[in-house]
Amino acid sequence: MNVVVFDLETTGLSPERDAIVEIGAVRVVDGRIEESQKYETLVRPVNETGQPMLIPWRAEQVHGISNEMVRHAPAMGDVLPEFLDFVGGSAVVAHNIGFDAGFMKANARRHGLLWQPAAEYCTVQLSRRAFPRERAHNLTVLAERLGLSFAPGGRHRSYGDVQVTAQAYLRLLEMLRVKA
C-alpha cells in the first residue's frame, strides 16, 4: 500500500488553541520507505488572528524547537497547501493519528482548505493488535519492542519520529499478516 507517514510537533495539545511548529512526512511506496520523497519544515506559530505565538517552555522541553528556530519559518497558511499537495490522494499514517489528524483538520478549516486523505491509519492501534498483552504503546516503547532506533536527536522531532513510525508501520503490517 502507498501511504504518507507524517508527524507534527506543536505548542501544546489542543488543535483549537495550540499551533503546529514542525511537520515531517515520508512516502511509503510498495512497502518501501522512499527517503527521496519526504516533506520537512518548521512552521512559525501564529494564533487564529495571525499574531505570533510563543512556544511554551514545556513544549520546547519535549521537542527542542525554540522560538528562535521558528522566527523566520513560513506560517501555516503557506505550509499547509504545500503539505496537502504532498499528501495528495494518499492514505496517511501517524503514531496516534487522532492527535495529528485533529491538528490537520483544525488548521485546514482555519485556512479554508480540506484535510481529506484517502484513509487514516494509526500505528498505536496496530501496536495494540500486534501486542495485545502489552500496556504501553508509545513510540519509544514500540521502537524498542520492534528493535528500531531513532537517529541521534531524532526523537520528538517530526522527521525523526516519521522515520521510526514508517519502519514500525511496515513491521506491524508484516506481523499482523502472519498472525491473521
PDB file of C-alpha atoms in Angstrom:
ATOM      1  CA  MET A   1       0.000   0.000   0.000  1.00  0.00           C
ATOM      2  CA  ASN A   2       1.188   3.506  -0.791  1.00  0.00           C
ATOM      3  CA  VAL A   3       0.851   5.905   2.131  1.00  0.00           C
ATOM      4  CA  VAL A   4       2.290   9.098   3.564  1.00  0.00           C
ATOM      5  CA  VAL A   5       3.607   8.732   7.110  1.00  0.00           C
ATOM      6  CA  PHE A   6       3.563  12.071   8.939  1.00  0.00           C
ATOM      7  CA  ASP A   7       4.212  13.623  12.320  1.00  0.00           C
ATOM      8  CA  LEU A   8       3.686  17.036  13.860  1.00  0.00           C
ATOM      9  CA  GLU A   9       5.323  18.932  16.687  1.00  0.00           C
ATOM     10  CA  THR A  10       3.106  21.520  18.362  1.00  0.00           C
ATOM     11  CA  THR A  11       2.950  24.224  21.013  1.00  0.00           C
ATOM     12  CA  GLY A  12       0.542  22.110  23.066  1.00  0.00           C
ATOM     13  CA  LEU A  13      -2.211  19.518  22.987  1.00  0.00           C
ATOM     14  CA  SER A  14      -5.267  21.466  21.760  1.00  0.00           C
ATOM     15  CA  PRO A  15      -5.874  21.698  17.995  1.00  0.00           C
ATOM     16  CA  GLU A  16      -8.078  24.736  18.644  1.00  0.00           C
ATOM     17  CA  ARG A  17      -5.717  26.728  20.907  1.00  0.00           C
ATOM     18  CA  ASP A  18      -2.257  25.491  20.004  1.00  0.00           C
ATOM     19  CA  ALA A  19      -0.176  25.654  16.819  1.00  0.00           C
ATOM     20  CA  ILE A  20       1.936  23.326  14.712  1.00  0.00           C
ATOM     21  CA  VAL A  21       5.656  24.164  14.805  1.00  0.00           C
ATOM     22  CA  GLU A  22       7.013  21.341  12.629  1.00  0.00           C
ATOM     23  CA  ILE A  23       5.740  18.892  10.013  1.00  0.00           C
ATOM     24  CA  GLY A  24       7.620  15.856   8.799  1.00  0.00           C
ATOM     25  CA  ALA A  25       6.466  13.231   6.306  1.00  0.00           C
ATOM     26  CA  VAL A  26       7.747  10.480   4.061  1.00  0.00           C
ATOM     27  CA  ARG A  27       6.077   8.458   1.345  1.00  0.00           C
ATOM     28  CA  VAL A  28       5.948   4.647   1.555  1.00  0.00           C
ATOM     29  CA  VAL A  29       5.590   3.067  -1.881  1.00  0.00           C
ATOM     30  CA  ASP A  30       5.077  -0.658  -2.421  1.00  0.00           C
ATOM     31  CA  GLY A  31       6.296  -1.442   1.087  1.00  0.00           C
ATOM     32  CA  ARG A  32       9.459   0.667   0.773  1.00  0.00           C
ATOM     33  CA  ILE A  33      10.224   3.913   2.583  1.00  0.00           C
ATOM     34  CA  GLU A  34      11.112   6.430  -0.119  1.00  0.00           C
ATOM     35  CA  GLU A  35      13.527   8.804   1.650  1.00  0.00           C
ATOM     36  CA  SER A  36      13.754  10.849  -1.561  1.00  0.00           C
ATOM     37  CA  GLN A  37      10.025  11.605  -1.228  1.00  0.00           C
ATOM     38  CA  LYS A  38       9.939  13.455   2.051  1.00  0.00           C
ATOM     39  CA  TYR A  39       8.454  16.653   3.405  1.00  0.00           C
ATOM     40  CA  GLU A  40      10.013  18.508   6.319  1.00  0.00           C
ATOM     41  CA  THR A  41       9.558  22.061   7.559  1.00  0.00           C
ATOM     42  CA  LEU A  42       9.477  24.175  10.650  1.00  0.00           C
ATOM     43  CA  VAL A  43       6.372  26.349  10.984  1.00  0.00           C
ATOM     44  CA  ARG A  44       6.143  29.793  12.585  1.00  0.00           C
ATOM     45  CA  PRO A  45       3.282  29.529  15.079  1.00  0.00           C
ATOM     46  CA  VAL A  46       0.545  32.141  14.867  1.00  0.00           C
ATOM     47  CA  ASN A  47      -2.857  32.346  16.525  1.00  0.00           C
ATOM     48  CA  GLU A  48      -6.202  32.490  14.709  1.00  0.00           C
ATOM     49  CA  THR A  49      -5.804  36.261  14.162  1.00  0.00           C
ATOM     50  CA  GLY A  50      -2.350  35.827  12.651  1.00  0.00           C
ATOM     51  CA  GLN A  51      -0.450  37.143  15.663  1.00  0.00           C
ATOM     52  CA  PRO A  52       2.805  35.361  16.560  1.00  0.00           C
ATOM     53  CA  MET A  53       2.603  32.746  19.303  1.00  0.00           C
ATOM     54  CA  LEU A  54       5.445  31.782  21.599  1.00  0.00           C
ATOM     55  CA  ILE A  55       6.391  28.157  22.075  1.00  0.00           C
ATOM     56  CA  PRO A  56       5.764  27.349  25.741  1.00  0.00           C
ATOM     57  CA  TRP A  57       8.770  26.220  27.766  1.00  0.00           C
ATOM     58  CA  ARG A  58       7.207  22.788  28.419  1.00  0.00           C
ATOM     59  CA  ALA A  59       6.660  22.139  24.705  1.00  0.00           C
ATOM     60  CA  GLU A  60      10.212  23.219  23.902  1.00  0.00           C
ATOM     61  CA  GLN A  61      11.482  20.764  26.514  1.00  0.00           C
ATOM     62  CA  VAL A  62       9.706  17.941  24.677  1.00  0.00           C
ATOM     63  CA  HIS A  63      10.696  18.644  21.072  1.00  0.00           C
ATOM     64  CA  GLY A  64      13.614  21.048  21.402  1.00  0.00           C
ATOM     65  CA  ILE A  65      12.147  23.545  18.932  1.00  0.00           C
ATOM     66  CA  SER A  66      12.748  27.088  20.162  1.00  0.00           C
ATOM     67  CA  ASN A  67      11.142  30.405  19.315  1.00  0.00           C
ATOM     68  CA  GLU A  68      14.407  31.414  17.649  1.00  0.00           C
ATOM     69  CA  MET A  69      14.302  28.343  15.397  1.00  0.00           C
ATOM     70  CA  VAL A  70      10.838  29.234  14.033  1.00  0.00           C
ATOM     71  CA  ARG A  71      11.244  33.022  13.927  1.00  0.00           C
ATOM     72  CA  HIS A  72      11.779  33.096  10.142  1.00  0.00           C
ATOM     73  CA  ALA A  73       9.951  29.862   9.282  1.00  0.00           C
ATOM     74  CA  PRO A  74       6.914  30.005   6.998  1.00  0.00           C
ATOM     75  CA  ALA A  75       3.485  30.352   8.608  1.00  0.00           C
ATOM     76  CA  MET A  76       0.897  27.571   8.401  1.00  0.00           C
ATOM     77  CA  GLY A  77      -1.036  29.431   5.709  1.00  0.00           C
ATOM     78  CA  ASP A  78       1.988  28.999   3.411  1.00  0.00           C
ATOM     79  CA  VAL A  79       2.942  25.496   4.543  1.00  0.00           C
ATOM     80  CA  LEU A  80      -0.456  23.803   4.581  1.00  0.00           C
ATOM     81  CA  PRO A  81      -1.210  23.966   0.823  1.00  0.00           C
ATOM     82  CA  GLU A  82       2.261  22.530   0.114  1.00  0.00           C
ATOM     83  CA  PHE A  83       1.770  19.713   2.598  1.00  0.00           C
ATOM     84  CA  LEU A  84      -1.711  18.897   1.304  1.00  0.00           C
ATOM     85  CA  ASP A  85      -0.247  18.721  -2.212  1.00  0.00           C
ATOM     86  CA  PHE A  86       2.458  16.371  -0.932  1.00  0.00           C
ATOM     87  CA  VAL A  87      -0.182  14.076   0.625  1.00  0.00           C
ATOM     88  CA  GLY A  88      -2.382  14.304  -2.473  1.00  0.00           C
ATOM     89  CA  GLY A  89      -4.926  11.490  -2.537  1.00  0.00           C
ATOM     90  CA  SER A  90      -2.804   9.142  -0.431  1.00  0.00           C
ATOM     91  CA  ALA A  91      -3.775   7.442   2.784  1.00  0.00           C
ATOM     92  CA  VAL A  92      -1.875   8.732   5.821  1.00  0.00           C
ATOM     93  CA  VAL A  93      -0.239   7.013   8.780  1.00  0.00           C
ATOM     94  CA  ALA A  94       0.726   8.521  12.124  1.00  0.00           C
ATOM     95  CA  HIS A  95       1.501   7.322  15.606  1.00  0.00           C
ATOM     96  CA  ASN A  96      -1.680   8.342  17.460  1.00  0.00           C
ATOM     97  CA  ILE A  97      -3.402   9.554  14.301  1.00  0.00           C
ATOM     98  CA  GLY A  98      -6.189  11.241  16.269  1.00  0.00           C
ATOM     99  CA  PHE A  99      -3.762  13.850  17.606  1.00  0.00           C
ATOM    100  CA  ASP A 100      -2.061  14.664  14.303  1.00  0.00           C
ATOM    101  CA  ALA A 101      -5.226  14.479  12.186  1.00  0.00           C
ATOM    102  CA  GLY A 102      -7.039  16.690  14.715  1.00  0.00           C
ATOM    103  CA  PHE A 103      -4.417  19.405  14.235  1.00  0.00           C
ATOM    104  CA  MET A 104      -4.526  18.994  10.455  1.00  0.00           C
ATOM    105  CA  LYS A 105      -8.339  19.227  10.356  1.00  0.00           C
ATOM    106  CA  ALA A 106      -8.394  22.317  12.580  1.00  0.00           C
ATOM    107  CA  ASN A 107      -5.680  24.058  10.545  1.00  0.00           C
ATOM    108  CA  ALA A 108      -7.254  23.159   7.222  1.00  0.00           C
ATOM    109  CA  ARG A 109     -10.597  24.556   8.424  1.00  0.00           C
ATOM    110  CA  ARG A 110      -8.909  27.787   9.593  1.00  0.00           C
ATOM    111  CA  HIS A 111      -7.355  28.268   6.161  1.00  0.00           C
ATOM    112  CA  GLY A 112     -10.396  27.327   4.091  1.00  0.00           C
ATOM    113  CA  LEU A 113      -8.871  24.016   2.991  1.00  0.00           C
ATOM    114  CA  LEU A 114      -9.857  20.373   3.435  1.00  0.00           C
ATOM    115  CA  TRP A 115      -7.988  17.580   5.159  1.00  0.00           C
ATOM    116  CA  GLN A 116      -9.222  14.598   3.150  1.00  0.00           C
ATOM    117  CA  PRO A 117      -6.679  11.794   2.981  1.00  0.00           C
ATOM    118  CA  ALA A 118      -7.887   8.589   1.329  1.00  0.00           C
ATOM    119  CA  ALA A 119      -7.718   6.850   4.738  1.00  0.00           C
ATOM    120  CA  GLU A 120      -6.048   7.298   8.131  1.00  0.00           C
ATOM    121  CA  TYR A 121      -4.047   4.532   9.807  1.00  0.00           C
ATOM    122  CA  CYS A 122      -2.709   4.551  13.348  1.00  0.00           C
ATOM    123  CA  THR A 123       0.418   2.722  14.482  1.00  0.00           C
ATOM    124  CA  VAL A 124      -0.827   2.855  18.094  1.00  0.00           C
ATOM    125  CA  GLN A 125      -3.870   0.799  17.057  1.00  0.00           C
ATOM    126  CA  LEU A 126      -1.716  -1.569  15.018  1.00  0.00           C
ATOM    127  CA  SER A 127       0.604  -1.969  18.017  1.00  0.00           C
ATOM    128  CA  ARG A 128      -2.344  -2.821  20.259  1.00  0.00           C
ATOM    129  CA  ARG A 129      -3.423  -5.527  17.803  1.00  0.00           C
ATOM    130  CA  ALA A 130       0.101  -6.910  17.421  1.00  0.00           C
ATOM    131  CA  PHE A 131       0.893  -6.776  21.158  1.00  0.00           C
ATOM    132  CA  PRO A 132      -2.469  -7.174  22.910  1.00  0.00           C
ATOM    133  CA  ARG A 133      -0.948  -8.101  26.283  1.00  0.00           C
ATOM    134  CA  GLU A 134       1.258  -5.008  26.451  1.00  0.00           C
ATOM    135  CA  ARG A 135       0.057  -1.867  28.191  1.00  0.00           C
ATOM    136  CA  ALA A 136       2.417   0.742  26.717  1.00  0.00           C
ATOM    137  CA  HIS A 137       2.263   1.618  23.038  1.00  0.00           C
ATOM    138  CA  ASN A 138       4.039   4.975  22.832  1.00  0.00           C
ATOM    139  CA  LEU A 139       6.544   5.385  20.002  1.00  0.00           C
ATOM    140  CA  THR A 140       9.633   4.963  22.185  1.00  0.00           C
ATOM    141  CA  VAL A 141       8.359   1.678  23.634  1.00  0.00           C
ATOM    142  CA  LEU A 142       7.147   0.435  20.255  1.00  0.00           C
ATOM    143  CA  ALA A 143      10.522   1.207  18.676  1.00  0.00           C
ATOM    144  CA  GLU A 144      12.289  -0.763  21.420  1.00  0.00           C
ATOM    145  CA  ARG A 145       9.835  -3.632  21.042  1.00  0.00           C
ATOM    146  CA  LEU A 146      10.494  -3.787  17.295  1.00  0.00           C
ATOM    147  CA  GLY A 147      14.273  -3.272  17.565  1.00  0.00           C
ATOM    148  CA  LEU A 148      14.154   0.149  15.882  1.00  0.00           C
ATOM    149  CA  SER A 149      16.241   3.145  16.844  1.00  0.00           C
ATOM    150  CA  PHE A 150      15.934   6.889  16.395  1.00  0.00           C
ATOM    151  CA  ALA A 151      18.622   8.906  14.664  1.00  0.00           C
ATOM    152  CA  PRO A 152      20.623  10.997  17.147  1.00  0.00           C
ATOM    153  CA  GLY A 153      18.439  13.960  18.086  1.00  0.00           C
ATOM    154  CA  GLY A 154      15.557  12.449  16.116  1.00  0.00           C
ATOM    155  CA  ARG A 155      13.109  11.580  18.894  1.00  0.00           C
ATOM    156  CA  HIS A 156      10.359  14.185  19.234  1.00  0.00           C
ATOM    157  CA  ARG A 157      11.404  15.890  16.015  1.00  0.00           C
ATOM    158  CA  SER A 158       8.910  15.352  13.230  1.00  0.00           C
ATOM    159  CA  TYR A 159      11.119  13.705  10.648  1.00  0.00           C
ATOM    160  CA  GLY A 160      12.968  11.569  13.212  1.00  0.00           C
ATOM    161  CA  ASP A 161       9.652  10.279  14.527  1.00  0.00           C
ATOM    162  CA  VAL A 162       8.378   9.757  10.966  1.00  0.00           C
ATOM    163  CA  GLN A 163      11.357   7.563  10.072  1.00  0.00           C
ATOM    164  CA  VAL A 164      10.691   5.246  13.018  1.00  0.00           C
ATOM    165  CA  THR A 165       6.902   5.346  12.557  1.00  0.00           C
ATOM    166  CA  ALA A 166       7.270   4.321   8.906  1.00  0.00           C
ATOM    167  CA  GLN A 167       9.527   1.396   9.849  1.00  0.00           C
ATOM    168  CA  ALA A 168       7.163   0.394  12.656  1.00  0.00           C
ATOM    169  CA  TYR A 169       4.164   0.580  10.312  1.00  0.00           C
ATOM    170  CA  LEU A 170       5.775  -1.802   7.831  1.00  0.00           C
ATOM    171  CA  ARG A 171       6.893  -4.249  10.543  1.00  0.00           C
ATOM    172  CA  LEU A 172       3.490  -4.197  12.243  1.00  0.00           C
ATOM    173  CA  LEU A 173       1.716  -4.915   8.951  1.00  0.00           C
ATOM    174  CA  GLU A 174       4.079  -7.823   8.383  1.00  0.00           C
ATOM    175  CA  MET A 175       3.482  -9.175  11.896  1.00  0.00           C
ATOM    176  CA  LEU A 176      -0.292  -8.835  11.641  1.00  0.00           C
ATOM    177  CA  ARG A 177      -0.393 -10.600   8.254  1.00  0.00           C
ATOM    178  CA  VAL A 178       1.476 -13.529   9.783  1.00  0.00           C
ATOM    179  CA  LYS A 179      -0.898 -13.652  12.771  1.00  0.00           C
ATOM    180  CA  ALA A 180      -4.036 -13.374  10.626  1.00  0.00           C
TER     181      ALA A 180
END
